[in-house]
PDB file of C-alpha atoms in Angstrom:
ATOM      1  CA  UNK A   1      76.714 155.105  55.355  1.00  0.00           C
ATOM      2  CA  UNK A   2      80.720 154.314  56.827  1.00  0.00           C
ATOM      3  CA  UNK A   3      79.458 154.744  60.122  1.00  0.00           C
ATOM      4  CA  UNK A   4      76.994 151.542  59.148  1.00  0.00           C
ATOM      5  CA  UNK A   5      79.519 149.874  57.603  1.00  0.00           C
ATOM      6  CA  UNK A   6      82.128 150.522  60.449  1.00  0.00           C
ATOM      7  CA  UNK A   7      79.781 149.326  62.654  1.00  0.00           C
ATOM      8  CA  UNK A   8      79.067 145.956  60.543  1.00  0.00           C
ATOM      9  CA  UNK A   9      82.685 144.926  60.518  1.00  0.00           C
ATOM     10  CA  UNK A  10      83.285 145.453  64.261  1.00  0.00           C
ATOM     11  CA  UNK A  11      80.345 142.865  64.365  1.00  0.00           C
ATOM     12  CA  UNK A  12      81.439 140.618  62.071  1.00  0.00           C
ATOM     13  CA  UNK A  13      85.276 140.417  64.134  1.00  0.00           C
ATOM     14  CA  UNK A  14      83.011 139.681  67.431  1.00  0.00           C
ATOM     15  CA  UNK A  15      81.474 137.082  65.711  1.00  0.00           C
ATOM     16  CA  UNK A  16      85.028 135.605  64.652  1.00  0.00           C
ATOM     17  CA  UNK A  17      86.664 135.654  67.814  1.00  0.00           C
ATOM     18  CA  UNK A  18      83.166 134.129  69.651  1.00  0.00           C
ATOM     19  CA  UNK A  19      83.710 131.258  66.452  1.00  0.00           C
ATOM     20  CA  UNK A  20      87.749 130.766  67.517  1.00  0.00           C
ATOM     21  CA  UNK A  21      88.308 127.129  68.260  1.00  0.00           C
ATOM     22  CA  UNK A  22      88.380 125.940  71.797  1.00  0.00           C
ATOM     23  CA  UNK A  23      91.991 125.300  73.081  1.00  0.00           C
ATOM     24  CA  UNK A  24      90.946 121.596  74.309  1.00  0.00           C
ATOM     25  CA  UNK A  25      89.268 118.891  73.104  1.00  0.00           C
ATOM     26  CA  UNK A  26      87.766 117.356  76.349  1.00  0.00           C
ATOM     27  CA  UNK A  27      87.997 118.031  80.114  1.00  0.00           C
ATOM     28  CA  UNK A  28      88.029 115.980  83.309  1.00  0.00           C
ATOM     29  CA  UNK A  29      89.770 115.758  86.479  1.00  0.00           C
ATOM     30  CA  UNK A  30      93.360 114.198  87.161  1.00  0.00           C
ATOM     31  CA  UNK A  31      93.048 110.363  89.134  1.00  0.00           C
ATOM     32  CA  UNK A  32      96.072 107.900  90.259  1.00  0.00           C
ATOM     33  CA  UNK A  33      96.111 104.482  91.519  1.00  0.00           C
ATOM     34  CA  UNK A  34      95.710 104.599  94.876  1.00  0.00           C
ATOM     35  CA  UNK A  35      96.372 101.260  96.760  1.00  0.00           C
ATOM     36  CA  UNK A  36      94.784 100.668 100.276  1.00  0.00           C
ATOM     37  CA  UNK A  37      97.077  98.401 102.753  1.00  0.00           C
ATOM     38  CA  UNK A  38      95.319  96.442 105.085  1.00  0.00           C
ATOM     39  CA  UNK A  39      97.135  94.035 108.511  1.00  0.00           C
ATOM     40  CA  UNK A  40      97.901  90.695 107.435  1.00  0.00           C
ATOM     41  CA  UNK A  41      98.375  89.915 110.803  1.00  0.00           C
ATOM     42  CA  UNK A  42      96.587  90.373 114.497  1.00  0.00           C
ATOM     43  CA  UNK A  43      98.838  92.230 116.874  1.00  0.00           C
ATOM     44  CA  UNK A  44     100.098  95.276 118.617  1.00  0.00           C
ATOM     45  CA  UNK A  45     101.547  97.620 115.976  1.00  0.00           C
ATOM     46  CA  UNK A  46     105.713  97.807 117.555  1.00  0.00           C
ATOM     47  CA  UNK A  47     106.572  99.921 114.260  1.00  0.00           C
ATOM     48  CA  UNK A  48     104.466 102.256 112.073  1.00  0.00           C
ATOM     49  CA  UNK A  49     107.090 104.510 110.181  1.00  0.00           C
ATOM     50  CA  UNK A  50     104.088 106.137 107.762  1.00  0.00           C
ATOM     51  CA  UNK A  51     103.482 110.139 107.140  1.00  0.00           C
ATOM     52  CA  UNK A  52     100.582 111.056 105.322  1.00  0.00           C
ATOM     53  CA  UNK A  53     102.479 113.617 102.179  1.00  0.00           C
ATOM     54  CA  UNK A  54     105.840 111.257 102.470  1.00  0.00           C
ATOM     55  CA  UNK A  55     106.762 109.366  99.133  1.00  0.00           C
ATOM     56  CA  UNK A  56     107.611 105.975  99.927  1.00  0.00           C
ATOM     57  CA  UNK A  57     109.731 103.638  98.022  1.00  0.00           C
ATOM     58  CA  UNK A  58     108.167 100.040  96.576  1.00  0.00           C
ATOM     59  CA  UNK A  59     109.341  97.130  99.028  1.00  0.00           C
ATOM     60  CA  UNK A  60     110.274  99.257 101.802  1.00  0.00           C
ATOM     61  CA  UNK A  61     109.190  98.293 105.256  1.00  0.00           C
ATOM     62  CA  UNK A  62     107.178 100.855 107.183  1.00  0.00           C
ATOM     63  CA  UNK A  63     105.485  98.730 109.763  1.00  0.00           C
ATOM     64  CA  UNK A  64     105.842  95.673 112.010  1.00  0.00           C
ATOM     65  CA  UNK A  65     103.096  93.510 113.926  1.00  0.00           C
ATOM     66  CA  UNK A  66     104.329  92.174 117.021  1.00  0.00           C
ATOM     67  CA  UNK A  67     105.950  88.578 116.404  1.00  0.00           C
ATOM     68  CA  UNK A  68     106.897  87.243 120.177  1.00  0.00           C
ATOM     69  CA  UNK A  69     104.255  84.788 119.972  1.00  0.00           C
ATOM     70  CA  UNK A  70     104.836  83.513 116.405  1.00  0.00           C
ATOM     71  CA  UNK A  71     108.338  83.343 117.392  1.00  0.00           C
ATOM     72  CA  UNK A  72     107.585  81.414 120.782  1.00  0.00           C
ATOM     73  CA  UNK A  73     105.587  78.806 118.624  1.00  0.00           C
ATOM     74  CA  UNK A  74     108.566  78.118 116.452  1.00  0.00           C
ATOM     75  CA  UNK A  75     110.360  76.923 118.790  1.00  0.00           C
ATOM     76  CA  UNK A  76     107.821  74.695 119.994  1.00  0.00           C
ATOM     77  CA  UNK A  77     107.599  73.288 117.213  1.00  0.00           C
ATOM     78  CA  UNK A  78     111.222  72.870 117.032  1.00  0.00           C
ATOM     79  CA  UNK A  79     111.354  70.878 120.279  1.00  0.00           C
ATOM     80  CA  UNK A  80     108.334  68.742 119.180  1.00  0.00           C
ATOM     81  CA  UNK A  81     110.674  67.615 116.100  1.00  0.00           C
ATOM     82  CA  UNK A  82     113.740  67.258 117.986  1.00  0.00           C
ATOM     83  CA  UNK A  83     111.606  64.598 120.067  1.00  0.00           C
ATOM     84  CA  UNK A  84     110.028  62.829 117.699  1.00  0.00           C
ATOM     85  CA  UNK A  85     113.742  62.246 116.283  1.00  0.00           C
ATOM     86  CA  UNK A  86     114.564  60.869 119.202  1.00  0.00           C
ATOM     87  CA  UNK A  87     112.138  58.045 119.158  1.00  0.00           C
ATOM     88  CA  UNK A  88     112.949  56.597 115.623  1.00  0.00           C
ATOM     89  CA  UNK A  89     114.086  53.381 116.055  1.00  0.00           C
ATOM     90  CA  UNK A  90     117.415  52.015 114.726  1.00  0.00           C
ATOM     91  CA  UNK A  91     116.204  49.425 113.101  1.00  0.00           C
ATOM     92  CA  UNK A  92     119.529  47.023 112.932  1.00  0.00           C
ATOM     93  CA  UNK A  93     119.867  47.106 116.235  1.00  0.00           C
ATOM     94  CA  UNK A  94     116.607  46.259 117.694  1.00  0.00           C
ATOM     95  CA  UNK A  95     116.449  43.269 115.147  1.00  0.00           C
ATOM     96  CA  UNK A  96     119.914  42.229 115.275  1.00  0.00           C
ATOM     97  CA  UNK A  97     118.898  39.617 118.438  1.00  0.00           C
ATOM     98  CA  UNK A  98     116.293  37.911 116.232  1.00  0.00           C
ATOM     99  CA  UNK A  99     118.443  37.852 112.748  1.00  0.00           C
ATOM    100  CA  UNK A 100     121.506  36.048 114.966  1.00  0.00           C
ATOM    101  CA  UNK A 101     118.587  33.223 116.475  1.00  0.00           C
ATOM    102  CA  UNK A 102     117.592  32.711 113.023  1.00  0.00           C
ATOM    103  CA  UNK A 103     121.051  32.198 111.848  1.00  0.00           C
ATOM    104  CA  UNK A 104     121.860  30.227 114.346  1.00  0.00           C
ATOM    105  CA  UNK A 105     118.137  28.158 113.932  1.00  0.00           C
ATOM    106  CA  UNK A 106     119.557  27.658 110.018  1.00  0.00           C
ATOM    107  CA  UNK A 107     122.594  25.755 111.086  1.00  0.00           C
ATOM    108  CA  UNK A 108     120.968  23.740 113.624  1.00  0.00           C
ATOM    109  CA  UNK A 109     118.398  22.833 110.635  1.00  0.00           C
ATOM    110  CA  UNK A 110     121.208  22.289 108.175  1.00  0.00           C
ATOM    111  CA  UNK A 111     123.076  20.189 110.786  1.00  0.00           C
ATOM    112  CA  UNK A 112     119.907  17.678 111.807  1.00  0.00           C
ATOM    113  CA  UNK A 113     119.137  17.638 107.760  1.00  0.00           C
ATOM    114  CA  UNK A 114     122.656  15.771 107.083  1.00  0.00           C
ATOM    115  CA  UNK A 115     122.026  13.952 110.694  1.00  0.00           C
ATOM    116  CA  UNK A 116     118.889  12.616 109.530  1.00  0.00           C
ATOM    117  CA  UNK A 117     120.641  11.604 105.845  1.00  0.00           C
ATOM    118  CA  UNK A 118     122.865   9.813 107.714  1.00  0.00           C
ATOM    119  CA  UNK A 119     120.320   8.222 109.854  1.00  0.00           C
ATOM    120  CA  UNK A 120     122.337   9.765 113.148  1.00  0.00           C
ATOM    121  CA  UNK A 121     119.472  11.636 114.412  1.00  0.00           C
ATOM    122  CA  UNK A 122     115.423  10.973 114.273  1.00  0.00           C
ATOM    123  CA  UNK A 123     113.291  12.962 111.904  1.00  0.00           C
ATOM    124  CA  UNK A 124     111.306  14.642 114.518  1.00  0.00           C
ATOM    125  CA  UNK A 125     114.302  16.737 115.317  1.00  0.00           C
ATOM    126  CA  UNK A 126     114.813  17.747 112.074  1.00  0.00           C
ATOM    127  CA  UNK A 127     111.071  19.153 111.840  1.00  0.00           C
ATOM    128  CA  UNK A 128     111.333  20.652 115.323  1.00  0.00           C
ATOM    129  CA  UNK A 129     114.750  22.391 114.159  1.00  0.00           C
ATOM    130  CA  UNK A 130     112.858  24.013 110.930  1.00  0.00           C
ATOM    131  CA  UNK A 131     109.893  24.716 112.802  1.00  0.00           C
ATOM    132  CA  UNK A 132     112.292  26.943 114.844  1.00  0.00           C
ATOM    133  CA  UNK A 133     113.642  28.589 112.048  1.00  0.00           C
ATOM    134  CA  UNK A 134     109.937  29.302 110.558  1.00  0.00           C
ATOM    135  CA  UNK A 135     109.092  30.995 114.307  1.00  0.00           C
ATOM    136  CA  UNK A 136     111.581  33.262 113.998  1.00  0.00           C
ATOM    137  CA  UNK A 137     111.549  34.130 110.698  1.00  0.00           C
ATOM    138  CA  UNK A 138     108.080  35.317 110.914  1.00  0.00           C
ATOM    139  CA  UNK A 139     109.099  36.690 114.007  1.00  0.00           C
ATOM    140  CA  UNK A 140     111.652  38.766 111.941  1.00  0.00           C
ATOM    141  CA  UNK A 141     109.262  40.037 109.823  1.00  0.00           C
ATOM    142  CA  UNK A 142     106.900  40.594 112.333  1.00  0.00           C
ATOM    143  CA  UNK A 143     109.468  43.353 113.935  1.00  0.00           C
ATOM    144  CA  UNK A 144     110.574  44.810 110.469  1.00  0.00           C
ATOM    145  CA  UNK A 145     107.152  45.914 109.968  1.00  0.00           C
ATOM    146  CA  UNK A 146     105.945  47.030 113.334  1.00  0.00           C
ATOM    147  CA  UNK A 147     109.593  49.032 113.113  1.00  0.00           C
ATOM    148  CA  UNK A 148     108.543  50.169 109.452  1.00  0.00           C
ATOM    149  CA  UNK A 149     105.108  51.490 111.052  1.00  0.00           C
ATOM    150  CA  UNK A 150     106.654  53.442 114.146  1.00  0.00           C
ATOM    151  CA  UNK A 151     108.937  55.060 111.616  1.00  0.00           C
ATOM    152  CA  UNK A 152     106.864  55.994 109.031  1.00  0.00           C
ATOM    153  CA  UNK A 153     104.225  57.496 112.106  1.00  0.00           C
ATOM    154  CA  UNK A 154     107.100  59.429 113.466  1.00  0.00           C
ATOM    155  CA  UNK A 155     108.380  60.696 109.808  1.00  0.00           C
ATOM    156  CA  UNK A 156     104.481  61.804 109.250  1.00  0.00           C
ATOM    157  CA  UNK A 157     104.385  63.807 112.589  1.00  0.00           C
ATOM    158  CA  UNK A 158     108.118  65.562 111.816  1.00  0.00           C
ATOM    159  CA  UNK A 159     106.685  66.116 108.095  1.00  0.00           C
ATOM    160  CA  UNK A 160     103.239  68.401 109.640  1.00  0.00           C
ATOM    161  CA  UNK A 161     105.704  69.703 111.749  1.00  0.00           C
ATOM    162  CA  UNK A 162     107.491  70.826 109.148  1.00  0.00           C
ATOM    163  CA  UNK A 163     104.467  72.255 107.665  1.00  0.00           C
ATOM    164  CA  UNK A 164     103.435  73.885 110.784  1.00  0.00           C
ATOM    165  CA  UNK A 165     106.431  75.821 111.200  1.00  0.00           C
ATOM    166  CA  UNK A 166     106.099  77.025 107.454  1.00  0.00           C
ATOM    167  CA  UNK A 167     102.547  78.021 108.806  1.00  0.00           C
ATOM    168  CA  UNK A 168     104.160  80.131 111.211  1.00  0.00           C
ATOM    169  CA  UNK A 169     106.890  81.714 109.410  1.00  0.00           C
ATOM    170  CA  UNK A 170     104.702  82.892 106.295  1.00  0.00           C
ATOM    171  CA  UNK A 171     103.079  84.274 109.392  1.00  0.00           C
ATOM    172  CA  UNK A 172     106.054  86.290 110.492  1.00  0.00           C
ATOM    173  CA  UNK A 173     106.657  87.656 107.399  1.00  0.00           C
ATOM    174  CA  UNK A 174     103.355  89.149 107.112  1.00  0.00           C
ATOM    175  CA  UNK A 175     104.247  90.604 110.037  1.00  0.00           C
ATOM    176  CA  UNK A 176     106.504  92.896 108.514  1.00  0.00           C
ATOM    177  CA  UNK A 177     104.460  95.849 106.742  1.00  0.00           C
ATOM    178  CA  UNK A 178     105.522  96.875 103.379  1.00  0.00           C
ATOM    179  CA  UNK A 179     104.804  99.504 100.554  1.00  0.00           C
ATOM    180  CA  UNK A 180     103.426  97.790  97.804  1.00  0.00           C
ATOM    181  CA  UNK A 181     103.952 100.427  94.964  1.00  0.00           C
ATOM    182  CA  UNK A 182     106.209 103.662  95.181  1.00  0.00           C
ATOM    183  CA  UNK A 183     104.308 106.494  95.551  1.00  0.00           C
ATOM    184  CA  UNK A 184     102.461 109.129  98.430  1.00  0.00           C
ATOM    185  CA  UNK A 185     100.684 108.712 101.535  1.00  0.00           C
ATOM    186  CA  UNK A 186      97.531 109.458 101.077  1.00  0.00           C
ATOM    187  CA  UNK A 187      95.879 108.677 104.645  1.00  0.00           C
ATOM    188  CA  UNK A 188      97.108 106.618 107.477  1.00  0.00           C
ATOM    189  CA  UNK A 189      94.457 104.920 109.774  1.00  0.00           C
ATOM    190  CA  UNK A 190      96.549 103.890 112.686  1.00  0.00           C
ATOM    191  CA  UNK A 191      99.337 104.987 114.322  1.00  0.00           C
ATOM    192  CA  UNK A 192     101.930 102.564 116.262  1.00  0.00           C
ATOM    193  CA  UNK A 193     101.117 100.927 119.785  1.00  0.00           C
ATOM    194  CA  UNK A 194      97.371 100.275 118.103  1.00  0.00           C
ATOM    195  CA  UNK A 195      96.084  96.466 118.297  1.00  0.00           C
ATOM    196  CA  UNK A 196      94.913  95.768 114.797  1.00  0.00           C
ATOM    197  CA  UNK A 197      93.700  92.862 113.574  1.00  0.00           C
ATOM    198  CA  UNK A 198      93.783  91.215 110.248  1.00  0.00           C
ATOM    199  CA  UNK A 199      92.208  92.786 107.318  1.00  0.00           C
ATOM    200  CA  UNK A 200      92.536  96.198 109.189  1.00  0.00           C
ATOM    201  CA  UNK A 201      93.551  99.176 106.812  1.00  0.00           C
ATOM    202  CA  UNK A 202      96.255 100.561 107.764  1.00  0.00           C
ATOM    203  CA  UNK A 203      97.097 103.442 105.274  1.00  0.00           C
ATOM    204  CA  UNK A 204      96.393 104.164 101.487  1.00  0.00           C
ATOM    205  CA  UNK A 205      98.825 105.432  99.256  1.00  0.00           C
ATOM    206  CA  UNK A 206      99.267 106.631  95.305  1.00  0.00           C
ATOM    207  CA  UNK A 207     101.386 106.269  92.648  1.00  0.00           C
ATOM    208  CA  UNK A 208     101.561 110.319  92.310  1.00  0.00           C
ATOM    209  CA  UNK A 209     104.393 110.051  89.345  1.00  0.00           C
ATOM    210  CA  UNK A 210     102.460 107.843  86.893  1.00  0.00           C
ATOM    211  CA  UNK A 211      98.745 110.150  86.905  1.00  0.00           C
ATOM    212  CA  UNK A 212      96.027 109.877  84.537  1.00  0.00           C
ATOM    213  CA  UNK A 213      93.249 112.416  83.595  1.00  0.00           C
ATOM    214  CA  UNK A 214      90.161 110.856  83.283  1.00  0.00           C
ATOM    215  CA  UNK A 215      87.568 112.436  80.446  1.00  0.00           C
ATOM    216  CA  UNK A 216      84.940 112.210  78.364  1.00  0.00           C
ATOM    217  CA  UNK A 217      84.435 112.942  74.781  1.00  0.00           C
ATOM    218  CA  UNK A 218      81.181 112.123  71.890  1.00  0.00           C
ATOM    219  CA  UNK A 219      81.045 109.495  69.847  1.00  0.00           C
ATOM    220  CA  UNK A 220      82.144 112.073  67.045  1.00  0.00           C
ATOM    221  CA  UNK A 221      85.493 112.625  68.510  1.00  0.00           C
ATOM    222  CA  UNK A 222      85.673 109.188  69.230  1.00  0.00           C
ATOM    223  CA  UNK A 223      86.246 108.030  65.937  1.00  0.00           C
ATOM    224  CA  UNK A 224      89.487 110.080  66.100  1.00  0.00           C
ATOM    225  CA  UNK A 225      90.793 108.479  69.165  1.00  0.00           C
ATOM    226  CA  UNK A 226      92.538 105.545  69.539  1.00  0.00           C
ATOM    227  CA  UNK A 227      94.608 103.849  72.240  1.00  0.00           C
ATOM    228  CA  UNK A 228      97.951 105.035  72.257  1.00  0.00           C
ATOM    229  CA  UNK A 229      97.690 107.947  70.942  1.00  0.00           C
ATOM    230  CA  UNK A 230      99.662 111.340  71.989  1.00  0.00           C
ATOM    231  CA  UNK A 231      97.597 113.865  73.367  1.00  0.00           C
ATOM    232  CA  UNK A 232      98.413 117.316  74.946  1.00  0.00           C
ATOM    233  CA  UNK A 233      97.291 117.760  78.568  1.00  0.00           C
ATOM    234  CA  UNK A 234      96.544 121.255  80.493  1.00  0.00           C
ATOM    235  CA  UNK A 235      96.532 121.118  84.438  1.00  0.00           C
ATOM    236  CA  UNK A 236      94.648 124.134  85.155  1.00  0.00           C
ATOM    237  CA  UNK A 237      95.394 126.109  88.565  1.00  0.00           C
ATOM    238  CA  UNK A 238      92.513 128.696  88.206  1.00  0.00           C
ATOM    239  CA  UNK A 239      92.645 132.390  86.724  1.00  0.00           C
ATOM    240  CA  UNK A 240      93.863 131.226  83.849  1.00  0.00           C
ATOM    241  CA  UNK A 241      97.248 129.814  84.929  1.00  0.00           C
ATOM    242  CA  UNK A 242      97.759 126.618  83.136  1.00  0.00           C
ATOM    243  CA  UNK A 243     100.367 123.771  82.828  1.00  0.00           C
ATOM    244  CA  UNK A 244     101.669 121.493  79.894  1.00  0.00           C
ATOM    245  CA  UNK A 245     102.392 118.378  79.775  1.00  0.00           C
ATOM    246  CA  UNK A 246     102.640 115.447  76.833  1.00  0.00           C
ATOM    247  CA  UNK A 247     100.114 112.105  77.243  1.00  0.00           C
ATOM    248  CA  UNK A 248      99.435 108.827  76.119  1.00  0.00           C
ATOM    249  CA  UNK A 249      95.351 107.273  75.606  1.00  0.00           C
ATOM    250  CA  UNK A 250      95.972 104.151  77.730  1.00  0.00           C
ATOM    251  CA  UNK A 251      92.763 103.113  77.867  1.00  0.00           C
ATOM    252  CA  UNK A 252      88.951 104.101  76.124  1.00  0.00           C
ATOM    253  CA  UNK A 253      85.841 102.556  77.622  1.00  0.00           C
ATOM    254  CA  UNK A 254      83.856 100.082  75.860  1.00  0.00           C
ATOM    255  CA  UNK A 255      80.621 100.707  76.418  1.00  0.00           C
ATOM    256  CA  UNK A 256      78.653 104.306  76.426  1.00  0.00           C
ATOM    257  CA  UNK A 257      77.462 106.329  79.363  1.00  0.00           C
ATOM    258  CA  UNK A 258      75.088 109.433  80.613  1.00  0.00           C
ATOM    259  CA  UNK A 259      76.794 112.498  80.574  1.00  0.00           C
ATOM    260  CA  UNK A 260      78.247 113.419  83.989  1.00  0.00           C
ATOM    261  CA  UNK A 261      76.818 116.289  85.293  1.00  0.00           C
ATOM    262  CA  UNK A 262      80.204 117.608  86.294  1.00  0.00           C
ATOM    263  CA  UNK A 263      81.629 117.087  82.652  1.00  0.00           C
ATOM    264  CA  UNK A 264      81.663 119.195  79.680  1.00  0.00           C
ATOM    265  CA  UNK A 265      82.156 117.545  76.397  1.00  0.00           C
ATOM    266  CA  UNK A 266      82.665 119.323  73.121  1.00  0.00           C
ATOM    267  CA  UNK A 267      79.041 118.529  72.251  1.00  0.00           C
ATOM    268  CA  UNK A 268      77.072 119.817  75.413  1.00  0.00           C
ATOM    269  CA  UNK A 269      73.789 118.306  73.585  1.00  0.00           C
ATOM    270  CA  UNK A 270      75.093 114.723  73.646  1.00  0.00           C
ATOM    271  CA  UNK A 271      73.260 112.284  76.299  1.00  0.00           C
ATOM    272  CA  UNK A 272      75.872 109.384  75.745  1.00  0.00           C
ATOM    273  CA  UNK A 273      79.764 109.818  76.048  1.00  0.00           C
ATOM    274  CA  UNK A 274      82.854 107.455  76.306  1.00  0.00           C
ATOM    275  CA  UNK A 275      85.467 107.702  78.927  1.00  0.00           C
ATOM    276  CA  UNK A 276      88.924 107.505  78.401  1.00  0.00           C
ATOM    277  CA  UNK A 277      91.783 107.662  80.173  1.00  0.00           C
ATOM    278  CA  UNK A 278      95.127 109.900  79.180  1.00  0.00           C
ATOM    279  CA  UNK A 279      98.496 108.790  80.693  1.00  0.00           C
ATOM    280  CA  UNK A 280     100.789 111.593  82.005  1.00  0.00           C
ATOM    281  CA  UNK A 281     103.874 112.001  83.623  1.00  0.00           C
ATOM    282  CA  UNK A 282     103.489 114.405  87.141  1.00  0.00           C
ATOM    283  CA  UNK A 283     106.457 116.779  87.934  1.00  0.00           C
ATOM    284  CA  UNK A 284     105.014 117.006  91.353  1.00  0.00           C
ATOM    285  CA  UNK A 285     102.559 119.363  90.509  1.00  0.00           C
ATOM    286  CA  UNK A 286      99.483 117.683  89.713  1.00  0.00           C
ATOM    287  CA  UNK A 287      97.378 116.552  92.282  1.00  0.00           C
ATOM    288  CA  UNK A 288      94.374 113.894  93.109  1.00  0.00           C
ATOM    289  CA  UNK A 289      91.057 115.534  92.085  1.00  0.00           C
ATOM    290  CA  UNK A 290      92.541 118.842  90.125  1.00  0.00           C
ATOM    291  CA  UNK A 291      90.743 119.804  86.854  1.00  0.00           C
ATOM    292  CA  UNK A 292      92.548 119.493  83.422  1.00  0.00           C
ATOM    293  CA  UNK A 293      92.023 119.795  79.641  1.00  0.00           C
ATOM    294  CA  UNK A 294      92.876 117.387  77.202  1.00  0.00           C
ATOM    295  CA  UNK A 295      93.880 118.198  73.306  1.00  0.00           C
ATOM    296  CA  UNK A 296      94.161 115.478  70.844  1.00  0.00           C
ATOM    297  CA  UNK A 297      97.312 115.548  68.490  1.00  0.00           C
TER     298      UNK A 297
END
């Protein structure tokens, strides 16, 4: 009878530890935002300071297209200006001639007008005299606005000059290859001498500080989870050896999906789960792709 009863209790602890509450809530694998860099610009790579493992800094420049054309064009376009300058008429001086022969045409009107009052001079002289001064003040006007024309044309062709040269410099600056996010080289694509032309990729890179583990829980746990909240994350190396870190639930999908096949959720019999992402900050450790445990606070 004790040996029964021995035997019952050792059972009953075997049953208690199998019963002992998991040490996570949900499980997935550890993702960052990876950011793929592609040639803005067709050209001979001169400059293509990227190593695949190397953290770069945001905004520094690791790359540069060649630019001798670009830069060739510029100044092109600088000497088209400069002559297009050059023809602009100066306007008082090219109708100075005519504004003096009307001036003059005015007195010699005035002049026959008090002539003709004083019945000194006939009236036809008086009409010829202010026919004169009609003649050349059309003329005037005639030459204002052919002069208003020709300078208005050449300010138009300076003004897409203008526009052409910003053309080209936007140009040059996408020349120059920078790193859009800090973070690690993930792959490069080229290396430097290689023509590339625009939309090439040339490397892809990851923010490896700011990680995220992506998992997967029920919709019973999700009624517990909100955005936001803290959460306990495990990196797990294998045999056991596992490391801590503290997260944040940035983000919980919408909208319900098949279990993975590579997930396992806390109910292994549910055909719908949510994702979620948890925020966490990497020592270095962590990398792209490892598998992790997540418990809820």
């Amino acid at each position: 009878m004790k040996k029964f009863l021995a035997m019952a209790g050792t059972a009953l602890m075997l049953v208690a530890c199998g019963e002992k509450e998991k040490e996570y809530d949900a499980t997935g694998v550890f993702e960052a935002t990876e950011t793929t860099v592609f040639a803005e610009q067709t050209g001979t790579l001169t400059k293509f300071d990227v190593v695949e493992g190397e953290v770069v800094a945001q905004h520094k420049e690791v790359g540069l297209t060649d630019t001798t054309q670009l830069w060739l064009k510029i100044r092109q376009a600088g000497a088209t200006k400069s002559v297009y300058q050059s023809q602009k008429p100066d306007m008082e001086k090219q109708i100075a001639a005519t504004r003096q022969q009307l001036a003059k045409a005015r007195q010699e009107r005035q002049r026959y007008e008090e002539l003709v009052a004083d019945g000194a001079a006939p009236r036809k002289m008086l009409d010829d005299a202010a026919s004169q001064v009609s003649v050349l003040q059309k003329q005037l006007e005639a030459q204002i606005s052919a002069l208003d024309t020709q300078l208005r044309t050449l300010n138009s062709q300076q003004s897409s000059v203008d526009v052409q040269v910003s053309q080209l410099r936007d140009q040059l600056r996408k020349c120059h290859i920078y790193a859009p996010i800090t973070g690690t080289v993930l792959e490069k694509y080229v290396e430097q001498g290689e023509f590339v032309s625009t939309g090439k990729p040339l490397f892809k890179m990851a923010d490896t500080e700011n990680m995220f583990i992506r998992a997967y829980v029920t919709s019973a746990q999700l009624q517990n989870i909100k955005v936001g909240q803290k959460a306990t994350v495990f990196a797990d190396y294998g045999d056991g050896q596992k490391k801590e870190y503290a997260g944040t639930v940035t983000w919980i999908s919408s909208r319900s999906e098949f279990t993975p096949k590579t997930i396992l959720t806390d109910d292994e019999r549910a055909d719908l789960v949510y994702a979620l992402k948890v925020a966490v900050k990497s020592d270095g450790y962590i990398k792209i792709g490892m598998y992790g445990e997540v418990k809820f606070n």
